Amino acid sequence: MNFINAGKQQQIELAFDLIEKYRNNESIEIVDLTRAVSELLRKYHNQECAPNEHWINSQEIEALHALLAILKKGIEELEDIK
């Protein structure tokens, strides 16, 4: 496995680890959540800009939607604190 593929695998593993932690009511580091969302959004954007190239797969898109929902819920909880 080359470094690029290893890095991609770690990114998707981080995303699904965060989703699993959320489902198990475990704490999630905001830095990890924003890093995972940022990386998946970058790949999604690249796919939109260059649709003939393979930037993101359906599994990563599912993870992006789940992470965005988690982020949205976290923001709503912060707004409730005010």
mmCIF file of C-alpha atoms in Angstrom:
data_model
loop_
_atom_site.group_PDB
_atom_site.id
_atom_site.type_symbol
_atom_site.label_atom_id
_atom_site.label_comp_id
_atom_site.label_asym_id
_atom_site.label_seq_id
_atom_site.Cartn_x
_atom_site.Cartn_y
_atom_site.Cartn_z
ATOM 1 C CA MET A 1 0.000 0.000 0.000
ATOM 2 C CA ASN A 2 1.397 3.379 -0.905
ATOM 3 C CA PHE A 3 1.306 6.460 1.306
ATOM 4 C CA ILE A 4 -1.541 8.127 -0.587
ATOM 5 C CA ASN A 5 -3.832 5.108 -0.293
ATOM 6 C CA ALA A 6 -2.898 4.649 3.362
ATOM 7 C CA GLY A 7 -3.785 8.282 4.046
ATOM 8 C CA LYS A 8 -7.116 7.959 2.260
ATOM 9 C CA GLN A 9 -7.929 4.839 4.248
ATOM 10 C CA GLN A 10 -7.097 6.604 7.521
ATOM 11 C CA GLN A 11 -9.366 9.517 6.572
ATOM 12 C CA ILE A 12 -12.384 7.311 5.937
ATOM 13 C CA GLU A 13 -11.643 5.278 9.065
ATOM 14 C CA LEU A 14 -11.574 8.508 11.115
ATOM 15 C CA ALA A 15 -14.914 9.555 9.646
ATOM 16 C CA PHE A 16 -16.615 6.258 10.452
ATOM 17 C CA ASP A 17 -14.972 6.121 13.886
ATOM 18 C CA LEU A 18 -16.468 9.517 14.681
ATOM 19 C CA ILE A 19 -19.898 8.397 13.471
ATOM 20 C CA GLU A 20 -19.679 5.259 15.625
ATOM 21 C CA LYS A 21 -18.588 7.269 18.678
ATOM 22 C CA TYR A 22 -21.538 9.611 18.169
ATOM 23 C CA ARG A 23 -23.971 6.697 17.929
ATOM 24 C CA ASN A 24 -22.505 5.261 21.141
ATOM 25 C CA ASN A 25 -22.850 8.628 22.926
ATOM 26 C CA GLU A 26 -19.081 8.890 23.297
ATOM 27 C CA SER A 27 -17.347 12.254 23.231
ATOM 28 C CA ILE A 28 -16.026 13.535 19.922
ATOM 29 C CA GLU A 29 -13.188 16.000 19.568
ATOM 30 C CA ILE A 30 -14.390 18.995 17.569
ATOM 31 C CA VAL A 31 -10.988 19.187 15.865
ATOM 32 C CA ASP A 32 -11.361 15.619 14.590
ATOM 33 C CA LEU A 33 -14.930 16.275 13.455
ATOM 34 C CA THR A 34 -14.076 19.451 11.561
ATOM 35 C CA ARG A 35 -10.976 17.820 10.041
ATOM 36 C CA ALA A 36 -13.009 14.873 8.755
ATOM 37 C CA VAL A 37 -15.780 17.123 7.405
ATOM 38 C CA SER A 38 -13.254 19.436 5.775
ATOM 39 C CA GLU A 39 -11.434 16.602 4.042
ATOM 40 C CA LEU A 40 -14.629 15.011 2.740
ATOM 41 C CA LEU A 41 -15.978 18.385 1.594
ATOM 42 C CA ARG A 42 -12.720 19.005 -0.271
ATOM 43 C CA LYS A 43 -13.072 15.678 -2.057
ATOM 44 C CA TYR A 44 -16.745 16.336 -2.811
ATOM 45 C CA HIS A 45 -15.890 19.777 -4.215
ATOM 46 C CA ASN A 46 -13.125 18.298 -6.379
ATOM 47 C CA GLN A 47 -15.604 15.731 -7.724
ATOM 48 C CA GLU A 48 -18.030 18.501 -8.643
ATOM 49 C CA CYS A 49 -15.253 20.456 -10.382
ATOM 50 C CA ALA A 50 -13.801 17.448 -12.203
ATOM 51 C CA PRO A 51 -16.641 14.918 -12.621
ATOM 52 C CA ASN A 52 -14.616 12.721 -14.983
ATOM 53 C CA GLU A 53 -12.072 11.985 -12.261
ATOM 54 C CA HIS A 54 -12.660 9.809 -9.213
ATOM 55 C CA TRP A 55 -12.331 11.920 -6.056
ATOM 56 C CA ILE A 56 -14.967 10.530 -3.687
ATOM 57 C CA ASN A 57 -16.974 7.319 -3.431
ATOM 58 C CA SER A 58 -20.500 6.644 -2.195
ATOM 59 C CA GLN A 59 -19.241 5.433 1.191
ATOM 60 C CA GLU A 60 -17.427 8.721 1.740
ATOM 61 C CA ILE A 61 -20.489 10.709 0.644
ATOM 62 C CA GLU A 62 -22.586 8.798 3.212
ATOM 63 C CA ALA A 63 -19.979 9.579 5.862
ATOM 64 C CA LEU A 64 -20.018 13.264 4.852
ATOM 65 C CA HIS A 65 -23.804 13.461 5.239
ATOM 66 C CA ALA A 66 -23.641 11.749 8.643
ATOM 67 C CA LEU A 67 -20.820 13.997 9.870
ATOM 68 C CA LEU A 68 -22.616 17.127 8.669
ATOM 69 C CA ALA A 69 -25.711 16.021 10.593
ATOM 70 C CA ILE A 70 -23.578 15.507 13.721
ATOM 71 C CA LEU A 71 -21.987 18.923 13.257
ATOM 72 C CA LYS A 72 -25.401 20.540 12.760
ATOM 73 C CA LYS A 73 -26.724 18.933 15.945
ATOM 74 C CA GLY A 74 -23.657 20.117 17.848
ATOM 75 C CA ILE A 75 -24.156 23.680 16.617
ATOM 76 C CA GLU A 76 -27.837 23.550 17.622
ATOM 77 C CA GLU A 77 -26.832 22.385 21.109
ATOM 78 C CA LEU A 78 -24.385 25.277 21.401
ATOM 79 C CA GLU A 79 -27.079 27.729 20.331
ATOM 80 C CA ASP A 80 -29.364 26.351 23.062
ATOM 81 C CA ILE A 81 -26.736 27.230 25.677
ATOM 82 C CA LYS A 82 -26.992 30.956 24.885
#
